[in-house]
mmCIF file of C-alpha atoms in Angstrom:
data_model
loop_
_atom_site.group_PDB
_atom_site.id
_atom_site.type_symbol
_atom_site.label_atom_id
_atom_site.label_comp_id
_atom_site.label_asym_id
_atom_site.label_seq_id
_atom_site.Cartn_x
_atom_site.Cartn_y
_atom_site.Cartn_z
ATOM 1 C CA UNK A 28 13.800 -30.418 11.848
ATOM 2 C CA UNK A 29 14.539 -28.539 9.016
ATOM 3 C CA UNK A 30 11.419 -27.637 6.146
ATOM 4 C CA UNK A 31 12.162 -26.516 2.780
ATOM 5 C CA UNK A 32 9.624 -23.948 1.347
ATOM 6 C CA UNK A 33 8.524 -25.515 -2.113
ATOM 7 C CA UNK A 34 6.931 -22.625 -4.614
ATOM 8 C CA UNK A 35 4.486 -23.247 -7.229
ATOM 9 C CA UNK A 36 4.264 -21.389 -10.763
ATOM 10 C CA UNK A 37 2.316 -18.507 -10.596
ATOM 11 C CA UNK A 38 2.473 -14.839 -9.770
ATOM 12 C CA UNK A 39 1.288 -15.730 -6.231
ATOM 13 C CA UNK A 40 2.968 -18.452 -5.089
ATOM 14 C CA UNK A 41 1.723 -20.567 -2.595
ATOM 15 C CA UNK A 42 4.391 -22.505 -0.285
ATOM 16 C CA UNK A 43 3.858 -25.360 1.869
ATOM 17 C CA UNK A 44 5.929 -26.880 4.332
ATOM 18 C CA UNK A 45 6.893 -30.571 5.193
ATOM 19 C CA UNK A 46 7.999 -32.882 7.314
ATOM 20 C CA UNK A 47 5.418 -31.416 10.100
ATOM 21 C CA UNK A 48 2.446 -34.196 10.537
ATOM 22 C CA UNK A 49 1.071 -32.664 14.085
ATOM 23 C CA UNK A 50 -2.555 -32.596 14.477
ATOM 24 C CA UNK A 51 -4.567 -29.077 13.131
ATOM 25 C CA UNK A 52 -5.955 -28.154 16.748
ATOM 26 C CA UNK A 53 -9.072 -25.699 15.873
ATOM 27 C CA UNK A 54 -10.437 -23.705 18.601
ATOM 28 C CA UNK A 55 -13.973 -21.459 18.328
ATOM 29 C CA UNK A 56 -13.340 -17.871 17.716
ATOM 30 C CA UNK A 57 -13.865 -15.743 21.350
ATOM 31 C CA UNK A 58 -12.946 -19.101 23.182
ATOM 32 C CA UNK A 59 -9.509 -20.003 25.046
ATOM 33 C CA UNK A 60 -6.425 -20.488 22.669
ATOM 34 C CA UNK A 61 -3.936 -23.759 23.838
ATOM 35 C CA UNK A 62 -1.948 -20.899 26.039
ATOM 36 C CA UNK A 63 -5.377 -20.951 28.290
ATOM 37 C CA UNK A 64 -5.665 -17.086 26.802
ATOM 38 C CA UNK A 65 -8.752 -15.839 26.254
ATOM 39 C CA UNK A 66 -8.391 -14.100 22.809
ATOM 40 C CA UNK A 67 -10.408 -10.693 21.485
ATOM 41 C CA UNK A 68 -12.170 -10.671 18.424
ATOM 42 C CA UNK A 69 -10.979 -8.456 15.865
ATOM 43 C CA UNK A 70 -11.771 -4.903 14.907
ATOM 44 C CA UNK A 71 -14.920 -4.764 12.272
ATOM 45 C CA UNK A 72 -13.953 -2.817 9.177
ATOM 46 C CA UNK A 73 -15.177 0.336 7.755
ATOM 47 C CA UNK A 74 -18.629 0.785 7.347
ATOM 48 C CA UNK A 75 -18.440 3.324 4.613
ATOM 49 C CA UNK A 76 -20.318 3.233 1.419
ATOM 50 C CA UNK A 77 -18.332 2.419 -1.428
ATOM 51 C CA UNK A 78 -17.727 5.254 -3.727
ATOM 52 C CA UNK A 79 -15.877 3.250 -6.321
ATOM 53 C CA UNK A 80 -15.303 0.026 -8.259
ATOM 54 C CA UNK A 81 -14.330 -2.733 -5.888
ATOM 55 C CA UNK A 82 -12.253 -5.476 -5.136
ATOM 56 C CA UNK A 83 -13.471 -8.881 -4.813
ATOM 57 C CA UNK A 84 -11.184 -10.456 -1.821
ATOM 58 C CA UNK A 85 -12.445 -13.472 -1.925
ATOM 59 C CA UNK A 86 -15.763 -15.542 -4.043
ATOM 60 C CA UNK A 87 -16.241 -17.409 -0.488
ATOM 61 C CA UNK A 88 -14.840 -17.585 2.985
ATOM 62 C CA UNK A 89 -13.502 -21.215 2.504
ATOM 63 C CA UNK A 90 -11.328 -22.306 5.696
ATOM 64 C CA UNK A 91 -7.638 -21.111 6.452
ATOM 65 C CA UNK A 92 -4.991 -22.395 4.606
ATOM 66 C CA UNK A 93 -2.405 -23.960 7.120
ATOM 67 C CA UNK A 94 1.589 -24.056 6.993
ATOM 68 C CA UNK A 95 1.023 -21.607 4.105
ATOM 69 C CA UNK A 96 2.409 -18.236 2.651
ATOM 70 C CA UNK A 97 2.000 -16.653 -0.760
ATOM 71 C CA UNK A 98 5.243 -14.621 -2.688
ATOM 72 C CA UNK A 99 4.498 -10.932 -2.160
ATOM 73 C CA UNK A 100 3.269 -9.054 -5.657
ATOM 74 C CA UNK A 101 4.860 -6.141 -5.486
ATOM 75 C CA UNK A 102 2.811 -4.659 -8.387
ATOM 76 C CA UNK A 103 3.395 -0.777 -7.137
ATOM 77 C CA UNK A 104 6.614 1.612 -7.948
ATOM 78 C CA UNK A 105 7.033 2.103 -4.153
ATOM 79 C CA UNK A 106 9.540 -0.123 -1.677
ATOM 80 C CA UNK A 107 8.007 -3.049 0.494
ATOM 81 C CA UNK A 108 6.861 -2.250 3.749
ATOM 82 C CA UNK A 109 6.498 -4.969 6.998
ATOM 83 C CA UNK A 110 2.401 -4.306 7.373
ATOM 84 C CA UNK A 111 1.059 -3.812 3.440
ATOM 85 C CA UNK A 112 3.831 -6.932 3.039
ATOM 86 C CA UNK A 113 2.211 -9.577 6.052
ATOM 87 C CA UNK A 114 -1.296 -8.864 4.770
ATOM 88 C CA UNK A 115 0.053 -9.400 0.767
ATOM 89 C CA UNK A 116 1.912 -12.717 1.734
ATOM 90 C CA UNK A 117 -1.096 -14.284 3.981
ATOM 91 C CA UNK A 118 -3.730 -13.174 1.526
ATOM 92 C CA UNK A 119 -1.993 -14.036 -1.560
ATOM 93 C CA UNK A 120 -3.478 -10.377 -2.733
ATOM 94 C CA UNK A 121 -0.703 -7.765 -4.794
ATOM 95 C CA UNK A 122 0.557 -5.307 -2.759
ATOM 96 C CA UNK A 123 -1.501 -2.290 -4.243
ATOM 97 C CA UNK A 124 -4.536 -4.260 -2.910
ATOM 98 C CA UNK A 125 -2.738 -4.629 0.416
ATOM 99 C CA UNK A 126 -2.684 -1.182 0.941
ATOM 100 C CA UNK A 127 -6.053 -0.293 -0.566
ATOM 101 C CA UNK A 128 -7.533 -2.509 2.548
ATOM 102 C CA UNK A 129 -5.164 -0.365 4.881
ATOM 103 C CA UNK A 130 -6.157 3.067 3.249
ATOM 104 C CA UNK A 131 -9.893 2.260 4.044
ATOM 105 C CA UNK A 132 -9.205 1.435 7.565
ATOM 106 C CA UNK A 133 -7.480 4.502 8.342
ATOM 107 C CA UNK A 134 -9.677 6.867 5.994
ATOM 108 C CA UNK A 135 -12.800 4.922 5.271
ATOM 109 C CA UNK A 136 -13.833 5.125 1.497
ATOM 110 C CA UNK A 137 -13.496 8.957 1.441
ATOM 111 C CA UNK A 138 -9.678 8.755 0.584
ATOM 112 C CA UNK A 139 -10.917 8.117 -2.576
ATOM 113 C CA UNK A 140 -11.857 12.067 -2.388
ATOM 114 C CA UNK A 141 -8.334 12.803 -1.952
ATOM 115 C CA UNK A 142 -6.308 14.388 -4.572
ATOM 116 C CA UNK A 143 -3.456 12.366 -4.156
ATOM 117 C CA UNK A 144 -3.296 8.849 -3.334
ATOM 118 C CA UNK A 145 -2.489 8.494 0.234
ATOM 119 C CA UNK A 146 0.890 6.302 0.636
ATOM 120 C CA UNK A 147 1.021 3.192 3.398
ATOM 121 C CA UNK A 148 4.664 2.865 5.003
ATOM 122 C CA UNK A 149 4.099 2.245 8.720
ATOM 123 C CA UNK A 150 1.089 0.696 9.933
ATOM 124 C CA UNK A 151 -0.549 -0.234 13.491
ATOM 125 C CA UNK A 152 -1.347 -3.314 14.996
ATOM 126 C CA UNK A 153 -5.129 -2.485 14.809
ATOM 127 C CA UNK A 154 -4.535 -1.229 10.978
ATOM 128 C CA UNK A 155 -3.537 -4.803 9.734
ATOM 129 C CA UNK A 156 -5.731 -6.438 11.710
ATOM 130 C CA UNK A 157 -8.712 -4.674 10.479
ATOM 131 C CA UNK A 158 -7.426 -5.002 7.475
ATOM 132 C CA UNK A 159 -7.255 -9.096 7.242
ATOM 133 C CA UNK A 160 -10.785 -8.859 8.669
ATOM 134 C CA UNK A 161 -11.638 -7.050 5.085
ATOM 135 C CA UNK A 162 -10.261 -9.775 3.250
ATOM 136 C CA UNK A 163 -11.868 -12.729 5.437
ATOM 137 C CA UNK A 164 -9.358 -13.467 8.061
ATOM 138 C CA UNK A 165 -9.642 -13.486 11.737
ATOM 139 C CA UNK A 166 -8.222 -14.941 15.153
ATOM 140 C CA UNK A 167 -6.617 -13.737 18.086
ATOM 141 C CA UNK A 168 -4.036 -11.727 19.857
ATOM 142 C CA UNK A 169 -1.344 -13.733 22.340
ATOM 143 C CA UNK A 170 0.923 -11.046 24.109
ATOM 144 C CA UNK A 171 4.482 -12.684 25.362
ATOM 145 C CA UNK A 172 5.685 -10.626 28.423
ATOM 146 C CA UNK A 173 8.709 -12.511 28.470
ATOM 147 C CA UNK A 174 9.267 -11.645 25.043
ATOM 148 C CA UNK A 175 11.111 -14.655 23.822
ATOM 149 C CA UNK A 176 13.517 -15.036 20.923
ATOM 150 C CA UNK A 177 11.869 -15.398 17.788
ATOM 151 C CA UNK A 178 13.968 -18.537 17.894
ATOM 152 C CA UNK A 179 12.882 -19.608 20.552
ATOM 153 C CA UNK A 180 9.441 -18.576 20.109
ATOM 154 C CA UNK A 181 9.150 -20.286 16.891
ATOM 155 C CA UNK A 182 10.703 -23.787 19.087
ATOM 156 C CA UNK A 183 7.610 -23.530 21.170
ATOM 157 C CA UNK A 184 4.559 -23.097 19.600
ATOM 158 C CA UNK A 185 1.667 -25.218 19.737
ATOM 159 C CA UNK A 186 -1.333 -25.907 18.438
ATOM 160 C CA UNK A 187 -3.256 -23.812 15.812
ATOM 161 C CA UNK A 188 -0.369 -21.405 16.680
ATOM 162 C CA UNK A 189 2.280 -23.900 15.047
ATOM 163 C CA UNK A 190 0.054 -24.600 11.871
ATOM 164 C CA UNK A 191 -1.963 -21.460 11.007
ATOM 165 C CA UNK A 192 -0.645 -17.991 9.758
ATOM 166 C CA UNK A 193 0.415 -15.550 12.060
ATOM 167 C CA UNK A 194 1.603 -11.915 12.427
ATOM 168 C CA UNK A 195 4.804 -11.973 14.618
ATOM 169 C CA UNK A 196 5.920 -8.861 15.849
ATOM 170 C CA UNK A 197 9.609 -7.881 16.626
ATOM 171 C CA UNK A 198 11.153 -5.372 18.493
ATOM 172 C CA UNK A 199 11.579 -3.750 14.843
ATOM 173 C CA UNK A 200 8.812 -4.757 12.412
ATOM 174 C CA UNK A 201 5.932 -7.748 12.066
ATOM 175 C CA UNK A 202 6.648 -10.697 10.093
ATOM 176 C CA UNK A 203 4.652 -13.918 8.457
ATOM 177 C CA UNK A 204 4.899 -16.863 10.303
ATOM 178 C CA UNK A 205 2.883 -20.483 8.682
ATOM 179 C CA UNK A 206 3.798 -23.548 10.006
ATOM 180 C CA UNK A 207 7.675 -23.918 8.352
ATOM 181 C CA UNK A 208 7.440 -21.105 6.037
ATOM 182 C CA UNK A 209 8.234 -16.990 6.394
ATOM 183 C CA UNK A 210 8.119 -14.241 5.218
ATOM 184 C CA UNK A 211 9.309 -10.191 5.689
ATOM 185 C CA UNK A 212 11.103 -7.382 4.189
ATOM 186 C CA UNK A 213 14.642 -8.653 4.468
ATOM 187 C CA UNK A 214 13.527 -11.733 2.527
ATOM 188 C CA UNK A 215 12.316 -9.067 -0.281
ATOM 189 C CA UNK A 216 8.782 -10.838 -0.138
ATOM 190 C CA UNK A 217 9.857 -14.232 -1.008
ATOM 191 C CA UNK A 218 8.448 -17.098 1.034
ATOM 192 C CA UNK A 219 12.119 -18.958 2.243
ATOM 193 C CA UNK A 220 12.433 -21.520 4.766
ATOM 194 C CA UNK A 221 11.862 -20.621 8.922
ATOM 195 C CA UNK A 222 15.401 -21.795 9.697
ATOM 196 C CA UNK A 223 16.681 -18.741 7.117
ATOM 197 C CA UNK A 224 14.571 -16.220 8.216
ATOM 198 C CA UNK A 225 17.163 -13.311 9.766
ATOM 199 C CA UNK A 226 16.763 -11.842 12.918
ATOM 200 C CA UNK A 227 15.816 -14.674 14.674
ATOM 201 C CA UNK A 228 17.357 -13.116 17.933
ATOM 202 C CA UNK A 229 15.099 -10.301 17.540
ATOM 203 C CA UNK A 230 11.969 -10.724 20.805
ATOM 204 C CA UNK A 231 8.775 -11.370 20.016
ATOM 205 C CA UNK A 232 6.307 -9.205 21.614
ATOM 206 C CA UNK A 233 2.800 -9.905 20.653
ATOM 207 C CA UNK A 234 1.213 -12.706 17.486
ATOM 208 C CA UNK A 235 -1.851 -12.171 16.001
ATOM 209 C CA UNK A 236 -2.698 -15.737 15.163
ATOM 210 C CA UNK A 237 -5.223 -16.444 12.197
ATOM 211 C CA UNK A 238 -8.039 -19.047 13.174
ATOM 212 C CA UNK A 239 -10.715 -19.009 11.352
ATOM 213 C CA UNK A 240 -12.046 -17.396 7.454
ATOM 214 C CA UNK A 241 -15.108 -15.418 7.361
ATOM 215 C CA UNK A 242 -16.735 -13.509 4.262
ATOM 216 C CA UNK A 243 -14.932 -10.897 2.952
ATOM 217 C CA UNK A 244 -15.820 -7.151 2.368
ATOM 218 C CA UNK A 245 -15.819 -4.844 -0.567
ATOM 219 C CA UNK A 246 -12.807 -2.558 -0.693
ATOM 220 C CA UNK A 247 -12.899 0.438 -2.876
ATOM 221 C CA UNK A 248 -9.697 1.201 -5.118
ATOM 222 C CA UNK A 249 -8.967 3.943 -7.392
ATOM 223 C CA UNK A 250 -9.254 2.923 -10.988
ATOM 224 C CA UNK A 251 -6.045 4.335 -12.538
ATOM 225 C CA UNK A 252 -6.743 5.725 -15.699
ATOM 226 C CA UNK A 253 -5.530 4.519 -19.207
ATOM 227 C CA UNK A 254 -2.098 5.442 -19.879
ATOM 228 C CA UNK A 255 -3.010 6.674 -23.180
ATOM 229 C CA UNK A 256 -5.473 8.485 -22.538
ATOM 230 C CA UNK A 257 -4.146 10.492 -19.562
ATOM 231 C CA UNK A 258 -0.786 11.000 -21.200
ATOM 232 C CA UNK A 259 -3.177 12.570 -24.127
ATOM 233 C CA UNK A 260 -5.068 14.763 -21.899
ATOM 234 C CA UNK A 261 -1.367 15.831 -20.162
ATOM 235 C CA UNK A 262 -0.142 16.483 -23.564
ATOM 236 C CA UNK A 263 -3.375 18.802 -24.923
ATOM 237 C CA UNK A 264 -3.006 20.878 -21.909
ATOM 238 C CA UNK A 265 1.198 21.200 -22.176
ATOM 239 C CA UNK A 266 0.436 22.745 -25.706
ATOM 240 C CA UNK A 267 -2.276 25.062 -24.371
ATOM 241 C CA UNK A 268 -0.672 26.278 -21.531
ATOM 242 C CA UNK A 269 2.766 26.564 -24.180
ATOM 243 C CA UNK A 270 0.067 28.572 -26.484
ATOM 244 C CA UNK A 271 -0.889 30.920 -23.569
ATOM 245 C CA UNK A 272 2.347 31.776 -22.544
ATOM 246 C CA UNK A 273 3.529 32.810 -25.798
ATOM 247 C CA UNK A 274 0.715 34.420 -26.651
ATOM 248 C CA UNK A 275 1.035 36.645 -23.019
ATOM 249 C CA UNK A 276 4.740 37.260 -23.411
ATOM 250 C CA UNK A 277 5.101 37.259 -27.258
ATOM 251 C CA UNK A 278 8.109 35.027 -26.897
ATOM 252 C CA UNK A 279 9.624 33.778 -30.103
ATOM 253 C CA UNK A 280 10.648 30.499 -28.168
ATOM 254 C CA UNK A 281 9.760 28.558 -24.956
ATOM 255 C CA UNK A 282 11.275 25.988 -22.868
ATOM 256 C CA UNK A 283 9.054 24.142 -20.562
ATOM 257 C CA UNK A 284 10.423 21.959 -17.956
ATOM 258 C CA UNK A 285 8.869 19.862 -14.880
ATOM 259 C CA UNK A 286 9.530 23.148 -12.764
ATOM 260 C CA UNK A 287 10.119 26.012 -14.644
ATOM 261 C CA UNK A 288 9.839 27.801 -17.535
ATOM 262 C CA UNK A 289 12.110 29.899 -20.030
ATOM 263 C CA UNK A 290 11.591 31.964 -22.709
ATOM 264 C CA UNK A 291 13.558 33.808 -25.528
ATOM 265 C CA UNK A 292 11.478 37.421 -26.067
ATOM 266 C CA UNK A 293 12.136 38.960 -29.644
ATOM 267 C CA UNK A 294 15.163 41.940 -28.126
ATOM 268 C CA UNK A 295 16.753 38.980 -26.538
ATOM 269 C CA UNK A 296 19.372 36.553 -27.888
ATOM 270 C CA UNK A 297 19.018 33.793 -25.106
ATOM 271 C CA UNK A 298 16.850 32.146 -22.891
ATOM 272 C CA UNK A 299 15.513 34.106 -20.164
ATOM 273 C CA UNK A 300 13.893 32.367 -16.950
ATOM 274 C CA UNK A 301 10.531 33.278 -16.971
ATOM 275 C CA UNK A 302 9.595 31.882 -13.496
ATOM 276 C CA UNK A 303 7.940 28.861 -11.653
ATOM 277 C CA UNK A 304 5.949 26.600 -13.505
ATOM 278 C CA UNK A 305 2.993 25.994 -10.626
ATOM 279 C CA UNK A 306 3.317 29.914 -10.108
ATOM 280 C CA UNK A 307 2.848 30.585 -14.147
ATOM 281 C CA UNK A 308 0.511 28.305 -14.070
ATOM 282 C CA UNK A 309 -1.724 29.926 -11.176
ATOM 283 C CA UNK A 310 -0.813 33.478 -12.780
ATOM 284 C CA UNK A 311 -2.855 32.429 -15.898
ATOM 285 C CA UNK A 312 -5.646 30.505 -14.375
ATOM 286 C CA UNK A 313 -6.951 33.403 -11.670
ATOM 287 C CA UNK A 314 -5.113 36.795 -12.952
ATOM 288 C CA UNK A 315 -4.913 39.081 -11.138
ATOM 289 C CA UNK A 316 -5.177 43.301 -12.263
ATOM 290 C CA UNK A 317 -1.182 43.717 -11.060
ATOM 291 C CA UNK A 318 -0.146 40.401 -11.873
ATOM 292 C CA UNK A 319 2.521 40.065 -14.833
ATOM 293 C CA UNK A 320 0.090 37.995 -17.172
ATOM 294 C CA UNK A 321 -3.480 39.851 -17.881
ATOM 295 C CA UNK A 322 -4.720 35.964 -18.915
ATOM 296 C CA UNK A 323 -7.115 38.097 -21.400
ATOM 297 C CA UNK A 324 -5.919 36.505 -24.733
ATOM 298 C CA UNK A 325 -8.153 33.426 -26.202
ATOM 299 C CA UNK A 326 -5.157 31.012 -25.496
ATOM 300 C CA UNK A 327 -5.182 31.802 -21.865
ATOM 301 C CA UNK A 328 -9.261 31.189 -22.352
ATOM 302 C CA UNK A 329 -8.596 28.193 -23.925
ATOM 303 C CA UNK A 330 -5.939 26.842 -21.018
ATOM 304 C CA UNK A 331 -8.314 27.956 -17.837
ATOM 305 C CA UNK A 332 -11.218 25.904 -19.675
ATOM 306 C CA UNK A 333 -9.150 22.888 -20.241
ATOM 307 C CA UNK A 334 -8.466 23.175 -16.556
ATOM 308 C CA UNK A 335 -12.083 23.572 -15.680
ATOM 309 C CA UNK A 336 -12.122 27.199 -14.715
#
């Protein structure tokens, strides 16, 4: 029978699906699923103390939500990805959340040490497991050996397996699976119908399927900074480092790009490269006695203490 996916307003948009009036079947956590498997509890999440503001995933455990997905929030610059995208559409949390729960499974908080934010493409099974335990939601693994259709899988499911969410994975990425409703990367993170989902030739290896809500954990997230105020900061320290490299050179002009640097010197009528930007840079913060800037003027001062040396 076919279901139609029916969105509400919002920027997370929760879908449910009709037309399916089976029975909720609820089974412990630890004891035998309908399949007669016995499932594994889930991976506890990082212990690590929390260096940094954090993200409430939840005000209360509450109970799963069955034959339900959420729209994914893409709310990063980056391209949507099969594990940060499950977690997103069965949480109903943005994206940039999504990964901040996989960033502190694989690093623990201290990837907030890091001086560049770590990016999430391909995760493990373990990864976005772990990471729904952070966010309240566990249940069990069912491995298919015969590895079925996804057509065919979706055809015979029973029980809490039919209703609840699950994460189905393919022979080339995971997927979320509610009742009638789905959701992946090919669908751009929009909850559609089961019978549309693509790929439904594609075998189905393994499900983790979602039984049962428990309280959610902290996760730590790096507060961006104000737009304003870091572009302010970027700008003070373009015009110092401009500053120190005229004053070192005694250029009469200066051309700074995102790379490189050029300069017109008083017995020259164009620009002349100067040299690498990062290597300038490095030149005037630690000089060196041979090196081609002597970084002894006040601008250069000024610069290196801008930059904290």
């Amino acid at each position: 029978m076919s279901r139609t996916a029916q969105h509400k307003n919002g920027t997370s948009k929760l879908v449910q699906c009709e037309g399916d009036l089976q029975d909720i079947l609820t089974f412990p956590f630890g004891t035998m699923d309908a399949a007669g498997h016995n499932p594994s509890e889930a991976l506890p999440g990082s212990d690590d103390p929390v260096k940094c503001k954090v993200i409430e995933a939840a005000p209360s455990a509450g109970a799963v939500k069955t034959r339900y997905l959420h729209d994914v929030d893409n709310d990063t610059k980056s391209r949507l990805y099969p594990g940060p995208g499950v977690i997103a559409s069965i949480t109903g949390v943005s994206l940039s959340k999504a990964k901040d729960a996989i960033r502190q499974v694989r690093y623990g908080s201290r990837w907030l040490d890091f001086s560049r934010t770590p990016s999430i493409k391909r995760t493990r099974d373990g990864e976005i497991e772990e990471a729904l335990r952070l966010f309240g939601y566990v249940g069990y693994w069912r491995h298919l050996p015969d590895r079925p259709t996804l057509a065919a899988y979706l055809n015979a499911r029973t029980g809490v397996e039919r209703d609840h969410p699950c994460v189905v994975y393919l022979s080339t990425h995971c997927v979320a699976v509610s009742g009638g409703v789905f959701c992946d990367v090919f669908s751009g993170g929009v909850v559609i119908d089961i019978d549309e989902a693509k790929g439904r030739r594609k075998k189905v290896s393994h499900v983790l399927v979602l039984t049962k809500r428990i309280t959610p954990s902290t996760i730590a997230f790096r507060e961006p900074a104000s737009k304003a105020k870091k572009a302010g900061a970027t700008s003070k320290r373009d015009q110092l480092f401009r500053e120190a490299i005229k004053a070192e050179t005694g250029a009469t002009r200066i051309k700074i790009t995102p790379n490189e640097v050029f300069v017109i010197l008083p017995d020259q009528g164009g620009w002349y490269w100067l040299g690498a930007r990062d290597s300038l840079e490095q030149q005037i913060l630690e000089p060196e006695r041979d090196g081609r800037f002597r970084g002894n003027t006040n601008e250069a001062a000024a610069y290196r203490a801008a930059m904290g040396y």
